[in-house]
Coordinates of C-alpha atoms and ligand atoms in Angstrom, one line a residue:
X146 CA -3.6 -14.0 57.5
X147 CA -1.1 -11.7 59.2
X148 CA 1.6 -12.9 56.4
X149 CA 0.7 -10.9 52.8
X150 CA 1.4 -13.5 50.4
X151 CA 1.6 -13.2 46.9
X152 CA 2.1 -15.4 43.4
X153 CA 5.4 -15.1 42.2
X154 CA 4.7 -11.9 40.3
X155 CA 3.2 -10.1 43.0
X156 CA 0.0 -9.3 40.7
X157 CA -2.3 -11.7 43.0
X158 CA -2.6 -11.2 46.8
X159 CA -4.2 -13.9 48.4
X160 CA -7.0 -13.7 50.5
X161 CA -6.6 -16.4 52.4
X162 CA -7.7 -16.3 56.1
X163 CA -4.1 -19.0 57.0
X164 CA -1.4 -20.5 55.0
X165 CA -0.2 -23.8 56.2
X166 CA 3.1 -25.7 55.9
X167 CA 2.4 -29.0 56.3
X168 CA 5.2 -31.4 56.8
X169 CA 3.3 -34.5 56.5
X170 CA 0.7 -36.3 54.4
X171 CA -1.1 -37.2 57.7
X172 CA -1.1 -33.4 58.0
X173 CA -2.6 -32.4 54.8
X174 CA -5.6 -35.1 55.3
X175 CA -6.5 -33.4 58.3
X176 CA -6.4 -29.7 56.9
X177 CA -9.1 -31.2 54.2
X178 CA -11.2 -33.0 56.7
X179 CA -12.0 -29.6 58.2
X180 CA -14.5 -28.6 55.0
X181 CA -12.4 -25.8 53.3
X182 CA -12.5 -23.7 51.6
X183 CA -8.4 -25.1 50.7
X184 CA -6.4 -24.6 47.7
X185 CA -3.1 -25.4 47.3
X186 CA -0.3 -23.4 46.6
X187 CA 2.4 -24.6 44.2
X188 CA 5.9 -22.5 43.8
X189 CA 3.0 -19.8 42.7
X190 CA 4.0 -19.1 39.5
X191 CA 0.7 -18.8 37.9
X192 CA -0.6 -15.4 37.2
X193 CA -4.2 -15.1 37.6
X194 CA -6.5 -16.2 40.7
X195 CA -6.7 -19.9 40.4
X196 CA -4.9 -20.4 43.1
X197 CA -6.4 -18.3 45.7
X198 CA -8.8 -19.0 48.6
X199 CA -10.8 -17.3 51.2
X200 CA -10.0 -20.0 53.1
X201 CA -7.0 -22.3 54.0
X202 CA -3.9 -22.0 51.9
X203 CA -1.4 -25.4 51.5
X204 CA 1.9 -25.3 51.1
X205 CA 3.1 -28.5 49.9
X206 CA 6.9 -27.4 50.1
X207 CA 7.6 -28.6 53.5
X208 CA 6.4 -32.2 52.8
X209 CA 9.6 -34.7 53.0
X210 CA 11.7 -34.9 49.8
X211 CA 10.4 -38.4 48.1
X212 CA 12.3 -39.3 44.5
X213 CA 11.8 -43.2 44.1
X214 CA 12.9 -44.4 40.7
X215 CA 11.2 -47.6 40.0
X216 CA 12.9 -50.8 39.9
X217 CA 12.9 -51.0 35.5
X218 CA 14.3 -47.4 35.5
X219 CA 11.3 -46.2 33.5
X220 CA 9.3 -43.8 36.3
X221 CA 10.0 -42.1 39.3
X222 CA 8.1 -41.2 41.9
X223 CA 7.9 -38.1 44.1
X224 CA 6.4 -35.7 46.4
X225 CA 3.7 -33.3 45.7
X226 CA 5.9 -30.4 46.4
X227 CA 9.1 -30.8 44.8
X228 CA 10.3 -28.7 42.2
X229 CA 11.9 -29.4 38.7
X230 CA 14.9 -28.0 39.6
X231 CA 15.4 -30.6 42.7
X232 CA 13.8 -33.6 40.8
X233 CA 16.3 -32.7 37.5
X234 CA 19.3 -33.4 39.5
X235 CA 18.2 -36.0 41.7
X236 CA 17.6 -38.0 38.3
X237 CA 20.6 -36.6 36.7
X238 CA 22.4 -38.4 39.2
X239 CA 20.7 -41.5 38.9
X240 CA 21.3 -41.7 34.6
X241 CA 17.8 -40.5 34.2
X242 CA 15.8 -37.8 32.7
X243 CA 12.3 -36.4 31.8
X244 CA 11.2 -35.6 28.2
X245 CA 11.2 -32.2 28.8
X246 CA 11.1 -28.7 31.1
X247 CA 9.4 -26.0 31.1
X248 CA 11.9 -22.8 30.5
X249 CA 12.1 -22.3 34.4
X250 CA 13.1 -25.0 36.9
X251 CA 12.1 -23.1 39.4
X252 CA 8.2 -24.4 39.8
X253 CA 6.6 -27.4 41.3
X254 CA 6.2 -30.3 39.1
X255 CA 2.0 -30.7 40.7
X256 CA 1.6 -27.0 40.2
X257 CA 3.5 -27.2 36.8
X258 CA 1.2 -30.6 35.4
X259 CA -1.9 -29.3 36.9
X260 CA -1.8 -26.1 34.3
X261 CA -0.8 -28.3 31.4
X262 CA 2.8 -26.7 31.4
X263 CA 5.2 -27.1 28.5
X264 CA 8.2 -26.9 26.7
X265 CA 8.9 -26.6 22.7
X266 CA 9.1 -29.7 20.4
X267 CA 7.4 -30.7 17.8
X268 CA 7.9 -34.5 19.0
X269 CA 7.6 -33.6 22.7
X270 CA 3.9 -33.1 24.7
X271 CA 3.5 -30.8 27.3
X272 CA 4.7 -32.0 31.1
X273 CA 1.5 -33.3 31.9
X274 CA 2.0 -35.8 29.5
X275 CA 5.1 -37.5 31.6
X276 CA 2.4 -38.4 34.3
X277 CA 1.7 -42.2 35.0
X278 CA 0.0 -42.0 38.4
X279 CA -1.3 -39.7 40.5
X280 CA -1.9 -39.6 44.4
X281 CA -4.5 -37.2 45.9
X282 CA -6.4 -36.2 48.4
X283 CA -9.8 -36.0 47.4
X284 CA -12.9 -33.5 48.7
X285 CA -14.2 -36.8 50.9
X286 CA -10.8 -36.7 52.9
X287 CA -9.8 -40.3 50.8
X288 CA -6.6 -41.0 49.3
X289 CA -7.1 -41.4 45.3
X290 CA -4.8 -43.4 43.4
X291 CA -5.1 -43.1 39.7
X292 CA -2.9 -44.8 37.1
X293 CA -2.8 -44.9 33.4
X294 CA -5.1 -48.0 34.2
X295 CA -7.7 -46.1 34.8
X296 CA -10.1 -44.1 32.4
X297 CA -9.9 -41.1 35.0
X298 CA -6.0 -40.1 34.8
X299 CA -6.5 -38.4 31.9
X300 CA -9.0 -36.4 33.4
X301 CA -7.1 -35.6 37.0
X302 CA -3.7 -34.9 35.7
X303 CA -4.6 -31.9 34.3
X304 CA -6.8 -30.7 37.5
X305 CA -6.9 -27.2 37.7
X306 CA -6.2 -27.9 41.9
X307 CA -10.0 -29.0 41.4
X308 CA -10.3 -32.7 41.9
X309 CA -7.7 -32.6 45.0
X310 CA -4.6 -32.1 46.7
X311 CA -1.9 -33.8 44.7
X312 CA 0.4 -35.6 47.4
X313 CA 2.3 -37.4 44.9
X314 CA 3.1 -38.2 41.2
X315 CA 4.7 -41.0 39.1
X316 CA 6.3 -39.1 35.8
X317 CA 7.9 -41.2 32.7
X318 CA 11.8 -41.0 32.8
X319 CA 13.7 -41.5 30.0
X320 CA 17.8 -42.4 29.8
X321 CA 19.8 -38.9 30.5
X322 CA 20.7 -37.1 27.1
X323 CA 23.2 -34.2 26.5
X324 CA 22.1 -31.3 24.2
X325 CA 23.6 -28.0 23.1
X326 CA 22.0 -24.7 23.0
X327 CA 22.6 -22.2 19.9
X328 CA 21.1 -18.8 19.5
X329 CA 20.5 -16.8 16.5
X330 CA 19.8 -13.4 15.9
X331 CA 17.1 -11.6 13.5
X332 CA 15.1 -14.5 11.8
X333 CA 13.7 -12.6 8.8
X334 CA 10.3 -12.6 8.4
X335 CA 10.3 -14.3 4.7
X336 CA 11.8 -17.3 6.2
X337 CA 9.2 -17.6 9.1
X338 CA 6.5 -17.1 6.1
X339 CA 7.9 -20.0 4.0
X340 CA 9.3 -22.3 6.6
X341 CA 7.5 -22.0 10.1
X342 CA 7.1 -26.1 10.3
X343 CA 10.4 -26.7 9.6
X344 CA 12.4 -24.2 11.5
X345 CA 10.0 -25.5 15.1
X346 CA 11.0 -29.4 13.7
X347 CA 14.5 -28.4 13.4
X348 CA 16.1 -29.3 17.0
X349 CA 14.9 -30.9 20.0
X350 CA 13.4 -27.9 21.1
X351 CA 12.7 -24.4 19.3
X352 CA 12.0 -21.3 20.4
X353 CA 11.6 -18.2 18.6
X354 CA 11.2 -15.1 20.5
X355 CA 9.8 -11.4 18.8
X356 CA 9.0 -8.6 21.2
X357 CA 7.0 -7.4 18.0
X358 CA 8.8 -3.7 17.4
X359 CA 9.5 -5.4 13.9
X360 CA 8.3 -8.3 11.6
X361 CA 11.3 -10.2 11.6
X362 CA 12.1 -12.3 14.8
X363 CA 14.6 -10.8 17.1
X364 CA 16.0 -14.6 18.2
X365 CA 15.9 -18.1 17.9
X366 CA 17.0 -20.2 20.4
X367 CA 18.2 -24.3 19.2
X368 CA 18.6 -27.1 21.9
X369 CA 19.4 -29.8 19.7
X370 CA 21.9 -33.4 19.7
X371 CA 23.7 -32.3 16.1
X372 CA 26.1 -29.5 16.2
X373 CA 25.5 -26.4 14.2
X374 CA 27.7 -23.4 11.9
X375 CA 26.5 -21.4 9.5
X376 CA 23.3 -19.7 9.5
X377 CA 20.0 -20.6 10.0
X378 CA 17.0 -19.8 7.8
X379 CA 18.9 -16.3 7.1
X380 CA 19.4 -15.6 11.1
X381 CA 22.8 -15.1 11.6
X382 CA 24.3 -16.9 14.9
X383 CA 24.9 -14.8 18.1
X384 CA 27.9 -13.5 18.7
X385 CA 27.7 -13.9 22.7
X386 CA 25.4 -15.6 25.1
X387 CA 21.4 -13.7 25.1
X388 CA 18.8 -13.5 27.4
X389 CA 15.5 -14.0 26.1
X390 CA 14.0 -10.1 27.3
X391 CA 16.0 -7.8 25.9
X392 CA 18.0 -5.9 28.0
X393 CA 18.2 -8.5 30.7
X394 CA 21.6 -10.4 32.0
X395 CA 22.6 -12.9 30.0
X396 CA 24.1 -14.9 33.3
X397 CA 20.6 -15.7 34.0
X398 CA 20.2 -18.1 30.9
X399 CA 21.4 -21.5 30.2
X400 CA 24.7 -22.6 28.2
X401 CA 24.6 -20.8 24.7
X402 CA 27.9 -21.5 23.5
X403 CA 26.9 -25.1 22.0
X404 CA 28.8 -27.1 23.9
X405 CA 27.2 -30.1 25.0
X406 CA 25.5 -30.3 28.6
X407 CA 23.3 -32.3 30.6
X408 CA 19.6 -32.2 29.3
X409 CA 18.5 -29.9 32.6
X410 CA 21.4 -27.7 32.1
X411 CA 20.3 -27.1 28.5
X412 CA 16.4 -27.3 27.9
X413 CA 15.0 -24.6 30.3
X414 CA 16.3 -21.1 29.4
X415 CA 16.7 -19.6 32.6
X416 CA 19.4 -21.1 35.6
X417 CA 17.5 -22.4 39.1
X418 CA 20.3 -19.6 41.0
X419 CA 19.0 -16.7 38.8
X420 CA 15.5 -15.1 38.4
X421 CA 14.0 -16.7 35.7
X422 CA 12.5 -14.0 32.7
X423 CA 11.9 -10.7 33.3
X424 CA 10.7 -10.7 37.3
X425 CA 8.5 -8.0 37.0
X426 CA 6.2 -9.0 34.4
X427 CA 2.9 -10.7 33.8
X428 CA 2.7 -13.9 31.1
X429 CA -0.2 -15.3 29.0
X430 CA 0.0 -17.5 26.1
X431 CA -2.5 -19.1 23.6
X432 CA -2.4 -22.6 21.7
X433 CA -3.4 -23.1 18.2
X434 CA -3.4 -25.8 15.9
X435 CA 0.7 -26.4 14.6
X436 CA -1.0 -25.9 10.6
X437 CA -2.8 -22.5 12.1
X438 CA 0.8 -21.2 13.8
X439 CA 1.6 -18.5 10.9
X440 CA -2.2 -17.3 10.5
X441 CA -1.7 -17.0 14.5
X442 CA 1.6 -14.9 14.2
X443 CA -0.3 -13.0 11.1
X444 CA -2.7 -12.0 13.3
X445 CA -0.8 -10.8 16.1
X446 CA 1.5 -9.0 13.4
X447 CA -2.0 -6.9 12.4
X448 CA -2.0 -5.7 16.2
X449 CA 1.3 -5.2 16.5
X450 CA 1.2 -1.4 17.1
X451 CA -0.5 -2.6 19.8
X452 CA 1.2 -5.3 21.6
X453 CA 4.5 -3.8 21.3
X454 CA 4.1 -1.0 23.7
X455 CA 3.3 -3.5 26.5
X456 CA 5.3 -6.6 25.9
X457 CA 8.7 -7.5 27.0
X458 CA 9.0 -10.6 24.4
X459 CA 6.8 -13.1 22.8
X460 CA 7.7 -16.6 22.0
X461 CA 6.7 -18.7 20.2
X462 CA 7.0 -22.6 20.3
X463 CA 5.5 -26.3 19.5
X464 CA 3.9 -28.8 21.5
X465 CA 2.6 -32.2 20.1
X466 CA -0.7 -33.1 21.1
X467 CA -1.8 -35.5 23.3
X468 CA -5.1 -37.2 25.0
X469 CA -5.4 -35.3 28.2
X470 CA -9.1 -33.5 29.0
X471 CA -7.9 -30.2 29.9
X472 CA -4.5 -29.9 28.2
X473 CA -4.5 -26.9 25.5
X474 CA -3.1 -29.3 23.4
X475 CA -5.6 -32.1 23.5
X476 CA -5.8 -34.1 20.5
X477 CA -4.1 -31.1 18.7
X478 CA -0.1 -30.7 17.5
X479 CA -0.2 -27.3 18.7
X480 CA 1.7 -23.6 17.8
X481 CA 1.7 -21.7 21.2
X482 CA 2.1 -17.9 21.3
X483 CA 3.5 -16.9 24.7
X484 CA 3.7 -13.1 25.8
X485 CA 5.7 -11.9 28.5
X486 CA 3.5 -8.6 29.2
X487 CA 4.9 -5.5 31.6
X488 CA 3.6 -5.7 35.2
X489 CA 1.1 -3.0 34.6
X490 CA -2.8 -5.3 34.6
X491 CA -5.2 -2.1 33.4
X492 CA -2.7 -1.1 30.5
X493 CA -2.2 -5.3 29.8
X494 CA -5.9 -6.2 30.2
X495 CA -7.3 -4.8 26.9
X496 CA -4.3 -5.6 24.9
X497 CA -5.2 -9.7 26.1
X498 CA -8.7 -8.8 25.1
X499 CA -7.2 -7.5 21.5
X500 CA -4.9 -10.7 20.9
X501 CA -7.7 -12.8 21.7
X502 CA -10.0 -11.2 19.3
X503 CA -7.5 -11.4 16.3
X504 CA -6.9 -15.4 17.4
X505 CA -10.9 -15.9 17.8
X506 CA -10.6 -17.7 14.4
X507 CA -8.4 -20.4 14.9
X508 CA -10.0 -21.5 18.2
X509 CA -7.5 -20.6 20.7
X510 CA -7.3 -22.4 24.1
X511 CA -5.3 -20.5 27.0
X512 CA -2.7 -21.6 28.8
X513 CA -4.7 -22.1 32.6
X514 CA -1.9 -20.6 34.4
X515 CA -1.4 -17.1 32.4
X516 CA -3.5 -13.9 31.9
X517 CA -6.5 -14.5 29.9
X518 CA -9.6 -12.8 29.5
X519 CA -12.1 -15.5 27.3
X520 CA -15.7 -15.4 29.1
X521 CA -15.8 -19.2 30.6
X522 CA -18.2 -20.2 28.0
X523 CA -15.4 -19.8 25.5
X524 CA -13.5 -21.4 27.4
X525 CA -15.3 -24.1 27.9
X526 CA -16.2 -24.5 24.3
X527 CA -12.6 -24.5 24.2
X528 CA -12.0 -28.0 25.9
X529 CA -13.9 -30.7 24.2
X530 CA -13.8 -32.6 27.3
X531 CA -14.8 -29.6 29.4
X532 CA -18.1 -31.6 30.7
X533 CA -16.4 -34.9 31.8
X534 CA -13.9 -32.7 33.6
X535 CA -17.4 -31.3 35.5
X536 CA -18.6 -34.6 36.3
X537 CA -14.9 -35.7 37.4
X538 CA -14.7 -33.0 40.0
X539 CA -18.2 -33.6 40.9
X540 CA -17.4 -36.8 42.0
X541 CA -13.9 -36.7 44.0
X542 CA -15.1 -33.2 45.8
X543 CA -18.7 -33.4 45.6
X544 CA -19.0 -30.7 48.1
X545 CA -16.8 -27.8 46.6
X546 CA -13.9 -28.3 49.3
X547 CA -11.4 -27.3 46.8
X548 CA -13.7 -24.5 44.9
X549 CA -12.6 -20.8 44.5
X550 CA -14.2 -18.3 42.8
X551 CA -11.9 -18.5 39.6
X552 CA -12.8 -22.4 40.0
X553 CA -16.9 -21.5 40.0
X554 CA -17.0 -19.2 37.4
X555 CA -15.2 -21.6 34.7
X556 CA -16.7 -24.5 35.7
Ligands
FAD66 C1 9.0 -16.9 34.8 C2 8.0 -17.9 34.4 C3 8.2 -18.7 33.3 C4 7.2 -19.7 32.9 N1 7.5 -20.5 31.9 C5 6.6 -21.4 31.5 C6 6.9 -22.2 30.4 O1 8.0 -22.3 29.9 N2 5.9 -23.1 30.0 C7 4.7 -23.1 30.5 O2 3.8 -23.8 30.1 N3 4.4 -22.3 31.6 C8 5.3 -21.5 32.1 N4 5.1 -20.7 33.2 C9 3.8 -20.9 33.9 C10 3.9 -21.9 35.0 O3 4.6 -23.1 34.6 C11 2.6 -22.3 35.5 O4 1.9 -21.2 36.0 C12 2.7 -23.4 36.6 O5 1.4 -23.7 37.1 C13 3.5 -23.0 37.8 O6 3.6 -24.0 38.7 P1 3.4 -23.6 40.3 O7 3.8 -24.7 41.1 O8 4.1 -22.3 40.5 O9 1.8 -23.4 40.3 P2 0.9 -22.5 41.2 O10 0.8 -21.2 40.6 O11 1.4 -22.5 42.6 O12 -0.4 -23.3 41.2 C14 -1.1 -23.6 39.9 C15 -2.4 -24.4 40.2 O13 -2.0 -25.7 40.6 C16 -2.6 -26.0 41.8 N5 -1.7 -26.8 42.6 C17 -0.4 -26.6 42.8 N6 0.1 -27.7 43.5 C18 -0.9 -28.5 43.7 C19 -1.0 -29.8 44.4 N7 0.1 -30.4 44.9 N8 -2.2 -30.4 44.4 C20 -3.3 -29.8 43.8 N9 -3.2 -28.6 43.2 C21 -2.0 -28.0 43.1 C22 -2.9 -24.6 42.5 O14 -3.9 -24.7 43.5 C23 -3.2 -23.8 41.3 O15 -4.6 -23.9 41.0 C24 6.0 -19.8 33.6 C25 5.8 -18.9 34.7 C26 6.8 -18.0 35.1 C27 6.5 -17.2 36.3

């Protein structure tokens, strides 16, 4: 590839020997046909390898814009390239919304669903969860249409890239909703002790970020209907707008100031104009049981001498659980513990190992997308469905069309 191409962090260089724009699904079937080796690139936003190839890179980017709300008003579909960002205001327009965003809407919505990507909420599942049908291009060159019909959505949605290329998606809308975003500083450690559960049920959405120099939290950030004053669980509110690294521009964040706003313009953290967290950075995050979340944060606070050094900010946040094979959240409310590392791999790599270790206990499952460094049989053990996601890919690419080395050594 004369092009170097990179993820969005710049930490992976793909080896691929061509990238490819294709503008039409006609286009894409033929680039399959040809045998691969062909994965397919989202907006790139994952940081390890899963994405990379030897062989033929896809861009799905240049496909034609399709957002097609159904005649009920109660799903949309759209292309496999589109972003949230796009898709938000496209439905915005329309009256519509989706349950939930990721804090970016900068990333592609087949990229985004095939890692299992999420917001907070104790009452909202993970993106994946939005998905009703799915369109792909399987290893045989056919075009598979799943629906919630069929025993094998569950299984696809969350697809790793592995069972095919995704050419087009039907999500769940919901009627638009406003919300308002508060932030609060310092969240002393006592109250996360005694009230964890009920500070992440206490808004639509909760985050609360650490970045681990101390044991209390440095912020809490509230999307929520209800207006707030006051304090909250002893944090005191903000007295200007935050961003969620410290040191970084506050511009680049969503509405603080608790006004009400569209539900796009108020649930991811970071604006579609501005780079979203840090930029130079690498991310991974673990999921735990919700009832484990405060042994999890207990155990990252016993290797916090450690963490602190290379981390920008760790959040923390709630997912509920749902029924999909691969989702970290399977069958499990969930307590995820998201790092935001520096962009430095050797010095980040053992510190993953250490967080890992401390978390071995309450059967952590990583986020697909993010750093991680479980041996695959952990990882495996991980997923309770793990072996009918084997014989799923098995049988829509039979011949490894869509298999990378990342791909071969987990499965
Ligand atoms: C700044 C930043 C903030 C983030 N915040 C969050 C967050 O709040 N919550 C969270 O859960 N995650 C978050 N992430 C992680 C991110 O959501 C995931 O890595 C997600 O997969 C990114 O989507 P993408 O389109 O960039 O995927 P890519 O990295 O491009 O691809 C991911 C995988 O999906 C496959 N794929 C992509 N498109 C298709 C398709 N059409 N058909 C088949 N396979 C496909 C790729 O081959 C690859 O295996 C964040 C990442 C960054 C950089």
């Amino acid at each position: 590839m004369s092009e170097r191409v990179t993820n969005w962090a710049g930490n992976v260089v793909f080896g691929a020997r061509r990238l490819h724009r294709p503008s039409s699904v006609d286009q894409v079937r033929s680039l399959v046909a040809s045998g691969g080796p062909l994965r397919v690139l989202g907006s790139g936003h994952s940081f390890n390898r899963m994405a990379d190839t030897t062989g033929d890179l896809v861009s799905l980017a240049g496909l034609p814009r399709v957002v097609e709300v159904s005649a009920d008003r109660t799903s949309v579909r759209i292309d496999g390239g589109i972003r949230y960002g796009e898709l938000a205001v496209a439905l915005e327009k329309e009256g519509l919304a989706l349950h939930n965003t990721a804090s970016l809407p900068h990333i592609s919505v087949a990229g985004a669903v095939a890692t299992a990507t999420h917001g907070s909420g104790v009452r909202h599942a993970n993106l994946a969860t939005a998905v009703s049908g799915l369109e792909f291009i399987s290893g045989t060159g056919d075009l598979v249409t799943l629906s919630r019909d069929s025993s094998d959505l569950a299984g696809a949605v969350v697809g790793l890239g592995a069972p095919g290329v995704v050419t087009a998606l039907t999500l769940d809308v919901v009627p638009s909703f406003a919300l308002r975003q508060y932030v609060y500083d310092t969240v002393p450690r006592a109250s996360i002790s005694e009230h964890l559960p009920e500070m992440l049920a206490d808004g639509y959405s909760v985050s609360l970020f650490t970045d681990w120099t101390g044991m209390d939290a440095n912020m809490a950030w509230l999307k929520r209907a209800e207006p707030m004053s006051g304090p909250w669980f002893g944090a005191t509110p903000a007295d200007g707008p935050r961003h969620p690294v410290p040191g970084r521009p506050a511009q680049n964040s969503t509405d603080q100031s608790g006004e009400p706003g569209p539900w796009h313009t108020r649930l991811p953290h970071f604006r579609m104009e501005f780079t979203p967290s840090s930029g130079a950075e690498l991310q991974s995050e673990w999921h735990v049981a919700a009832v484990d979340g405060l042994a999890a944060i207990d155990a990252v606070a016993s290797i916090r001498a450690r963490v602190a050094p290379v981390l920008q900010v760790c959040e923390i946040r709630a997912i509920a659980a749902d029924e999909l094979w691969l989702s970290p959240n399977y069958q499990r409310d969930s307590v995820a513990l998201h790092f935001t590392w520096i962009a430095d791999t050797d010095a980040v790599l053992p510190v993953v190992a250490s967080v890992e270790e401390v978390l071995e206990p309450l059967h952590p499952r990583p986020h697909w997308g993010k750093v991680f460094t479980m041996a695959p049989p952990s990882v495996r053990a991980a997923f309770p469905r793990f072996g009918d996601f084997q014989d799923l890919v098995r049988r829509y690419d039979p011949s490894g069309v869509f298999r990378n080395r990342w791909l071969d050594e987990l499965l």
